[in-house]
Amino acid sequence: MLTTLEMGVQGGVWFSLIDKVYTERTLRAASTRVLANHGAAGVDHVTVEAYAAHLDKELADLATTLRQGTYRPQSVRRAYVPKPDGTQRPLGIPTVRDRVVQTALRHVLEPIFERTFAEQSYGFRPGRGCKDALHRVDQLLKDGHHYVVDVDLQSYFDTIPHDRLMDRIRQQVADGRVLDLLASFLKQGVLDGLEEWTPEDGTPQGAAISPLLANVYLNPLDHLLAEQGYQAVRYADDVVILCRTPEEAQRALDAVRAWTADNGLTLHPTKTRIVDVRQEGFDFLGYHFVRIQRGIIAHWPRKRSLHKLKDNLRAQTKRTNGRCLPCIVANVNRTLRGWFGYFQHSYFTTFDRLDSWIRGRLRSVLRKRQKRRGRGRGKDHQRWPNAFFAKHGLFSLLTAHRLACQSL
């Protein structure tokens, strides 16, 4: 028996979809997700709280304009996030209204394209995530795939060609109103301060529909590598190809280089490289993979991940912090638990060092309160031993790691 969605397909192409986008059920589910994310306001300055206050009216208006074909997205507000190398990553912030429509559109289109996506694609897909991709990389390394093609797609989200992306979408979707809606999001104006322009390429990072579109465009590359027998792992635009010989790695890199050139994308000239993991390491999804003694390949947080954590903890444990110790510990614990949830599979030496560093920060706070100068050291270890912080409930990364290993 065909589902409601499947009744609108002929020859593998879906021709009746817009009515699925503007149903009350789809729009309400989309708004629930958008409101739960508590994102920033767009160019109209409407916050998620203000939108939620008139939700029924907003959803009714959206349904009407989508049904009548009069819906038009507003410009995207440009914001910048600083990167560790000193540059800035541009983000596009659509209005809450546009985010709801994009999310509704993604709810309808995602099941269609999911059927075509390759096994080695893990990013922004239902039931898959970073840990699955990392586990696959770890498996391949242990199986002897020691030559890694580390692929860096330069400014990928900003350089996806609109015409070729829409051609790939048309291979599965024939509903003209849905195609027009997608095209309108690709052509949304970008407001950066007082300057506004219309992008000719790319899909804005921060838009709800962008991850799906990014996967659609790279899907042919995934299948090409699989058909040629290469073991690739991709998470959005982060791609590694694991090979057994340097010759195989070079052939894989040549294949990627040819495909990206033919599809309007650019490989970073220095970051794209072949790595023998037994000689040097590589980064993937926040982890650093490298060989240690006796031929064991281990992984731990890459330097940028550690620096980000420490910067966060430094702000919470300043010696001039006037909050009580239990309050400081409670804030630190929230940060540590969230970080451990992702990095708990790191090599065991990671956790003891971090625990020691955090206790040192807290000893410095207590030393300051006793009118002592400098950092916590020397006799401070006797004044406030490790057991003192354990008694105050400080989250221990090493203890959590041991418990996780025992449960496994």
Coordinates of C-alpha atoms in Angstrom, one line a residue:
M1 CA 0.0 0.0 0.0
L2 CA 1.4 3.4 -1.0
T3 CA 1.9 6.1 1.6
T4 CA 0.5 9.6 1.0
L5 CA 3.9 10.8 -0.1
E6 CA 4.5 7.9 -2.4
M7 CA 1.3 8.5 -4.3
G8 CA 2.9 11.6 -5.8
V9 CA 5.8 9.8 -7.6
Q10 CA 6.2 8.5 -11.1
G11 CA 9.3 6.9 -12.5
G12 CA 11.3 7.8 -9.4
V13 CA 10.5 11.5 -9.7
W14 CA 8.3 13.2 -7.2
F15 CA 5.8 15.6 -8.8
S16 CA 3.3 16.6 -6.1
L17 CA 5.0 17.9 -2.9
I18 CA 4.1 21.5 -2.1
D19 CA 0.8 20.4 -0.5
K20 CA 2.9 18.3 1.9
V21 CA 5.0 21.3 2.9
Y22 CA 2.1 23.7 3.9
T23 CA 0.0 21.2 5.9
E24 CA -0.6 22.3 9.4
R25 CA 1.1 19.2 10.8
T26 CA 4.3 19.8 8.8
L27 CA 4.5 23.5 9.6
R28 CA 3.8 22.9 13.3
A29 CA 6.5 20.2 13.6
A30 CA 8.9 22.5 11.8
S31 CA 8.1 25.4 14.1
T32 CA 8.6 23.2 17.2
R33 CA 12.1 22.3 16.0
V34 CA 13.0 26.0 15.2
L35 CA 11.7 27.3 18.4
A36 CA 13.5 24.7 20.4
N37 CA 16.8 25.8 18.9
H38 CA 16.4 29.4 20.3
G39 CA 18.3 30.9 17.4
A40 CA 18.9 34.6 16.8
A41 CA 16.5 37.0 15.1
G42 CA 16.9 37.7 11.4
V43 CA 16.6 41.0 9.5
D44 CA 13.0 41.5 10.7
H45 CA 14.2 41.5 14.4
V46 CA 11.5 39.0 15.3
T47 CA 12.8 36.7 18.0
V48 CA 11.7 33.1 18.6
E49 CA 9.8 34.2 21.7
A50 CA 7.9 36.9 19.7
Y51 CA 7.1 34.4 17.0
A52 CA 5.9 31.8 19.5
A53 CA 3.6 34.3 21.1
H54 CA 1.5 34.4 17.9
L55 CA 2.3 30.9 16.6
D56 CA -1.2 29.9 15.4
K57 CA -1.6 33.1 13.3
E58 CA 2.0 32.9 11.9
L59 CA 1.5 29.3 10.8
A60 CA -1.9 30.0 9.3
D61 CA -0.4 32.9 7.3
L62 CA 2.5 30.7 6.1
A63 CA 0.1 28.0 5.0
T64 CA -1.9 30.5 3.0
T65 CA 1.0 32.2 1.3
L66 CA 2.6 28.8 0.4
R67 CA -0.7 27.4 -0.9
Q68 CA -1.3 30.5 -3.0
G69 CA 2.3 30.7 -4.2
T70 CA 2.9 34.2 -2.8
Y71 CA 5.5 33.3 -0.2
R72 CA 8.8 35.2 -0.6
P73 CA 11.7 34.7 1.8
Q74 CA 13.4 37.8 3.3
S75 CA 17.1 38.6 3.2
V76 CA 19.5 36.7 5.3
R77 CA 21.4 38.5 8.1
R78 CA 25.1 38.0 7.8
A79 CA 27.0 37.3 11.0
Y80 CA 30.6 36.2 11.6
V81 CA 32.1 33.6 14.0
P82 CA 35.8 34.0 14.8
K83 CA 38.0 31.0 13.8
P84 CA 41.1 29.8 15.7
D85 CA 43.4 30.9 12.8
G86 CA 42.2 34.5 13.1
T87 CA 39.9 34.5 10.1
Q88 CA 36.1 34.6 10.4
R89 CA 33.5 32.1 9.3
P90 CA 30.4 33.8 7.7
L91 CA 27.0 32.6 8.8
G92 CA 23.6 33.4 7.4
I93 CA 20.8 33.9 9.8
P94 CA 17.3 33.7 8.1
T95 CA 14.3 35.1 9.8
V96 CA 12.4 32.7 12.1
R97 CA 9.6 32.6 9.6
D98 CA 11.9 31.5 6.8
R99 CA 13.6 29.0 9.1
V100 CA 10.2 27.4 9.7
V101 CA 9.5 27.1 6.0
Q102 CA 13.0 25.7 5.3
T103 CA 12.6 23.1 8.0
A104 CA 9.2 22.1 6.7
L105 CA 10.7 21.8 3.2
R106 CA 13.5 19.6 4.6
H107 CA 11.0 17.4 6.4
V108 CA 9.3 16.7 3.0
L109 CA 12.5 16.4 0.9
E110 CA 14.8 14.5 3.3
P111 CA 13.1 11.1 3.0
I112 CA 13.2 11.3 -0.8
F113 CA 16.9 12.0 -1.0
E114 CA 17.8 9.7 1.9
R115 CA 17.0 6.7 -0.3
T116 CA 19.8 7.8 -2.7
F117 CA 22.5 8.7 -0.2
A118 CA 25.6 6.6 0.0
E119 CA 26.6 4.5 3.0
Q120 CA 29.8 6.5 3.7
S121 CA 27.9 9.8 4.2
Y122 CA 27.2 10.5 7.9
G123 CA 26.6 14.2 8.2
F124 CA 23.2 15.6 9.0
R125 CA 21.3 12.4 8.3
P126 CA 18.6 10.7 10.4
G127 CA 20.1 8.1 12.8
R128 CA 23.7 9.0 11.9
G129 CA 26.2 11.3 13.5
C130 CA 29.8 12.2 14.2
K131 CA 30.4 9.2 16.4
D132 CA 29.4 6.8 13.6
A133 CA 31.8 8.5 11.2
L134 CA 34.6 8.4 13.8
H135 CA 34.0 4.8 14.6
R136 CA 34.2 3.9 10.9
V137 CA 37.5 5.8 10.6
D138 CA 38.9 4.0 13.6
Q139 CA 37.8 0.6 12.2
L140 CA 39.5 1.2 8.9
L141 CA 42.8 2.4 10.5
K142 CA 42.8 -0.7 12.7
D143 CA 42.2 -2.8 9.6
G144 CA 45.4 -1.5 8.0
H145 CA 44.3 1.5 6.0
H146 CA 47.2 3.6 7.0
Y147 CA 47.3 6.0 4.0
V148 CA 44.7 8.8 4.4
V149 CA 43.6 11.2 1.8
D150 CA 42.6 14.3 3.8
V151 CA 40.3 16.2 1.5
D152 CA 39.6 19.9 2.2
L153 CA 36.9 21.5 0.0
Q154 CA 37.7 25.1 0.0
S155 CA 34.7 27.3 1.1
Y156 CA 32.4 24.5 0.1
F157 CA 29.1 25.8 1.3
D158 CA 29.8 29.2 -0.4
T159 CA 30.8 27.8 -3.8
I160 CA 28.1 25.2 -4.6
P161 CA 27.0 26.1 -8.2
H162 CA 23.2 26.9 -8.1
D163 CA 22.4 25.6 -11.6
R164 CA 24.1 22.2 -11.1
L165 CA 22.6 21.8 -7.6
M166 CA 19.1 22.5 -9.0
D167 CA 19.8 20.0 -11.8
R168 CA 20.5 17.3 -9.2
I169 CA 17.4 18.1 -7.3
R170 CA 15.3 17.9 -10.5
Q171 CA 16.4 14.3 -10.9
Q172 CA 14.2 13.5 -7.9
V173 CA 11.7 16.4 -7.7
A174 CA 9.5 17.7 -10.5
D175 CA 7.1 19.9 -8.4
G176 CA 7.7 23.3 -9.9
R177 CA 6.5 25.2 -6.9
V178 CA 8.9 23.3 -4.6
L179 CA 11.7 23.9 -7.1
D180 CA 10.9 27.6 -7.2
L181 CA 10.8 27.7 -3.4
L182 CA 14.3 26.1 -3.2
A183 CA 15.6 28.5 -5.8
S184 CA 14.2 31.5 -3.9
F185 CA 16.2 30.4 -0.8
L186 CA 19.4 30.0 -2.8
K187 CA 18.9 33.5 -4.2
Q188 CA 18.0 35.2 -0.9
G189 CA 19.6 38.5 -0.5
V190 CA 22.4 38.8 2.1
L191 CA 22.4 41.8 4.4
D192 CA 25.8 42.6 5.9
G193 CA 25.6 45.8 7.9
L194 CA 24.3 48.3 5.4
E195 CA 25.4 46.4 2.4
E196 CA 23.1 43.9 0.6
W197 CA 23.8 41.6 -2.3
T198 CA 22.4 38.5 -4.0
P199 CA 24.7 35.4 -4.0
E200 CA 25.4 33.8 -7.3
D201 CA 26.7 30.5 -5.8
G202 CA 26.5 28.6 -2.5
T203 CA 24.0 27.9 0.2
P204 CA 24.3 29.9 3.4
Q205 CA 25.7 28.2 6.5
G206 CA 23.1 28.5 9.2
A207 CA 20.1 27.9 7.0
A208 CA 18.0 24.8 7.9
I209 CA 17.9 23.5 4.3
S210 CA 21.7 23.9 3.7
P211 CA 22.9 20.6 5.1
L212 CA 20.5 18.6 3.0
L213 CA 21.4 20.5 -0.2
A214 CA 25.1 20.1 0.6
N215 CA 24.6 16.3 0.9
V216 CA 22.7 16.2 -2.4
Y217 CA 25.5 17.9 -4.3
L218 CA 28.3 15.7 -3.0
N219 CA 26.2 12.5 -3.3
P220 CA 27.6 11.6 -6.8
L221 CA 31.1 11.9 -5.4
D222 CA 30.2 9.4 -2.6
H223 CA 28.9 6.9 -5.1
L224 CA 31.9 7.4 -7.5
L225 CA 34.4 6.6 -4.8
A226 CA 32.4 3.6 -3.6
E227 CA 32.1 2.2 -7.2
Q228 CA 35.9 2.5 -7.6
G229 CA 36.4 0.6 -4.4
Y230 CA 37.7 3.4 -2.1
Q231 CA 36.9 3.5 1.6
A232 CA 35.7 7.0 2.1
V233 CA 34.1 8.6 5.2
R234 CA 32.3 12.0 4.7
Y235 CA 30.6 14.2 7.2
A236 CA 29.2 17.2 5.4
D237 CA 32.3 18.8 3.7
D238 CA 34.8 16.9 5.9
V239 CA 36.1 14.0 3.8
V240 CA 38.8 11.3 4.4
I241 CA 39.6 8.4 2.2
L242 CA 41.5 5.5 3.8
C243 CA 43.7 3.4 1.7
R244 CA 46.2 0.5 2.1
T245 CA 49.0 1.7 -0.2
P246 CA 50.3 5.1 -1.3
E247 CA 49.5 4.3 -4.9
E248 CA 45.9 3.7 -4.0
A249 CA 45.8 6.9 -2.0
Q250 CA 47.2 8.9 -5.0
R251 CA 44.6 7.3 -7.4
A252 CA 41.8 8.3 -4.9
L253 CA 43.2 11.9 -4.7
D254 CA 43.4 12.1 -8.5
A255 CA 39.7 10.9 -8.7
V256 CA 38.6 13.5 -6.2
R257 CA 40.6 16.3 -7.9
A258 CA 39.1 15.5 -11.3
W259 CA 35.5 15.3 -9.9
T260 CA 35.7 18.6 -8.0
A261 CA 37.2 20.4 -11.1
D262 CA 34.3 19.1 -13.2
N263 CA 31.7 20.1 -10.6
G264 CA 32.8 23.7 -9.9
L265 CA 34.5 23.0 -6.6
T266 CA 38.0 23.7 -5.4
L267 CA 40.4 21.7 -3.2
H268 CA 42.5 23.6 -0.7
P269 CA 46.0 23.5 -2.2
T270 CA 47.8 22.8 1.1
K271 CA 45.2 21.3 3.4
T272 CA 44.3 18.6 0.9
R273 CA 47.1 16.0 1.3
I274 CA 48.0 12.3 1.6
V275 CA 49.0 11.2 5.2
D276 CA 50.8 8.1 6.3
V277 CA 49.2 7.9 9.7
R278 CA 52.2 5.9 11.0
Q279 CA 54.4 8.9 10.3
E280 CA 52.1 11.9 11.0
G281 CA 48.6 12.5 12.2
F282 CA 45.5 14.0 10.8
D283 CA 42.4 15.7 12.2
F284 CA 38.8 14.7 11.6
L285 CA 35.7 15.9 13.4
G286 CA 37.5 17.4 16.3
Y287 CA 39.8 14.4 16.9
H288 CA 43.5 13.9 16.1
F289 CA 44.5 10.5 14.8
V290 CA 48.1 9.4 15.1
R291 CA 50.3 6.3 15.8
I292 CA 51.8 5.9 19.2
Q293 CA 54.2 3.2 20.5
R294 CA 54.1 -0.4 19.4
G295 CA 52.2 0.5 16.3
I296 CA 48.9 1.4 18.1
I297 CA 46.9 4.1 16.4
A298 CA 45.2 6.3 18.9
H299 CA 43.1 9.4 18.9
W300 CA 42.5 12.4 21.2
P301 CA 41.0 15.9 20.9
R302 CA 42.8 18.0 18.4
K303 CA 44.6 21.1 19.7
R304 CA 41.8 23.5 18.7
S305 CA 39.3 21.4 20.6
L306 CA 41.4 21.5 23.7
H307 CA 42.1 25.2 23.4
K308 CA 38.4 25.9 23.0
L309 CA 37.6 23.9 26.2
K310 CA 40.4 25.5 28.2
D311 CA 39.3 29.0 27.1
N312 CA 35.8 28.2 28.2
L313 CA 37.0 26.9 31.6
R314 CA 39.4 29.8 32.1
A315 CA 36.5 32.2 31.9
Q316 CA 34.7 30.2 34.6
T317 CA 37.7 29.9 37.0
K318 CA 39.2 33.4 37.1
R319 CA 41.0 34.0 40.4
T320 CA 38.9 37.1 40.8
N321 CA 35.7 35.1 40.5
G322 CA 33.5 36.1 43.4
R323 CA 31.0 33.2 43.3
C324 CA 31.1 30.5 45.9
L325 CA 33.1 27.3 45.2
P326 CA 29.9 25.1 44.7
C327 CA 28.6 27.5 42.1
I328 CA 31.9 27.5 40.2
V329 CA 32.1 23.7 40.4
A330 CA 28.5 23.4 39.1
N331 CA 29.3 25.6 36.0
V332 CA 32.5 23.7 35.4
N333 CA 30.7 20.4 35.7
R334 CA 28.2 21.3 33.0
T335 CA 31.0 22.2 30.6
L336 CA 33.0 19.1 31.4
R337 CA 30.0 16.7 31.0
G338 CA 29.1 18.1 27.6
W339 CA 32.7 17.9 26.4
F340 CA 33.2 14.4 27.7
G341 CA 30.0 13.3 26.0
Y342 CA 31.7 13.8 22.7
F343 CA 35.4 13.1 23.5
Q344 CA 35.0 10.2 25.9
H345 CA 36.6 7.8 23.3
S346 CA 39.9 9.7 23.5
Y347 CA 43.2 8.0 24.6
F348 CA 43.2 7.6 28.4
T349 CA 46.1 10.0 29.0
T350 CA 43.9 12.9 27.8
F351 CA 41.7 12.9 30.9
D352 CA 44.2 12.8 33.8
R353 CA 46.0 15.8 32.4
L354 CA 42.9 17.8 32.1
D355 CA 41.7 16.9 35.6
S356 CA 45.0 18.1 37.0
W357 CA 44.8 21.3 35.0
I358 CA 41.3 22.0 36.2
R359 CA 42.1 21.4 39.9
G360 CA 45.1 23.7 39.5
R361 CA 42.7 26.5 38.3
L362 CA 40.5 25.9 41.3
R363 CA 43.4 25.9 43.7
S364 CA 44.4 29.3 42.3
V365 CA 41.0 30.7 43.0
L366 CA 41.1 29.4 46.6
R367 CA 44.7 30.7 47.0
K368 CA 43.6 34.2 46.0
R369 CA 40.8 34.1 48.6
Q370 CA 43.4 33.5 51.3
K371 CA 45.3 36.7 50.1
R372 CA 48.1 34.6 48.6
R373 CA 49.7 35.5 45.3
G374 CA 50.4 33.4 42.3
R375 CA 48.9 30.1 41.0
G376 CA 48.0 27.1 43.1
R377 CA 51.0 24.9 43.5
G378 CA 53.4 23.4 46.1
K379 CA 51.7 23.1 49.5
D380 CA 48.3 24.0 47.9
H381 CA 48.1 20.3 47.0
Q382 CA 48.1 19.5 50.7
R383 CA 45.7 22.3 51.6
W384 CA 43.2 21.3 48.9
P385 CA 44.0 17.7 47.9
N386 CA 42.2 15.9 45.1
A387 CA 39.8 14.4 47.6
F388 CA 38.7 17.9 48.6
F389 CA 37.4 18.6 45.1
A390 CA 35.9 15.2 44.8
K391 CA 34.0 15.9 48.0
H392 CA 32.7 19.1 46.5
G393 CA 31.4 17.2 43.5
L394 CA 33.9 18.2 40.8
F395 CA 33.3 16.0 37.7
S396 CA 36.4 13.8 37.1
L397 CA 37.0 13.1 33.4
L398 CA 39.4 10.2 34.3
T399 CA 36.8 8.6 36.6
A400 CA 34.1 9.0 34.0
H401 CA 36.3 7.5 31.3
R402 CA 37.1 4.4 33.5
L403 CA 33.4 3.9 34.2
A404 CA 32.6 4.2 30.5
C405 CA 35.3 1.6 29.7
Q406 CA 33.9 -0.8 32.3
S407 CA 30.4 -0.5 30.9
L408 CA 31.8 -1.3 27.5

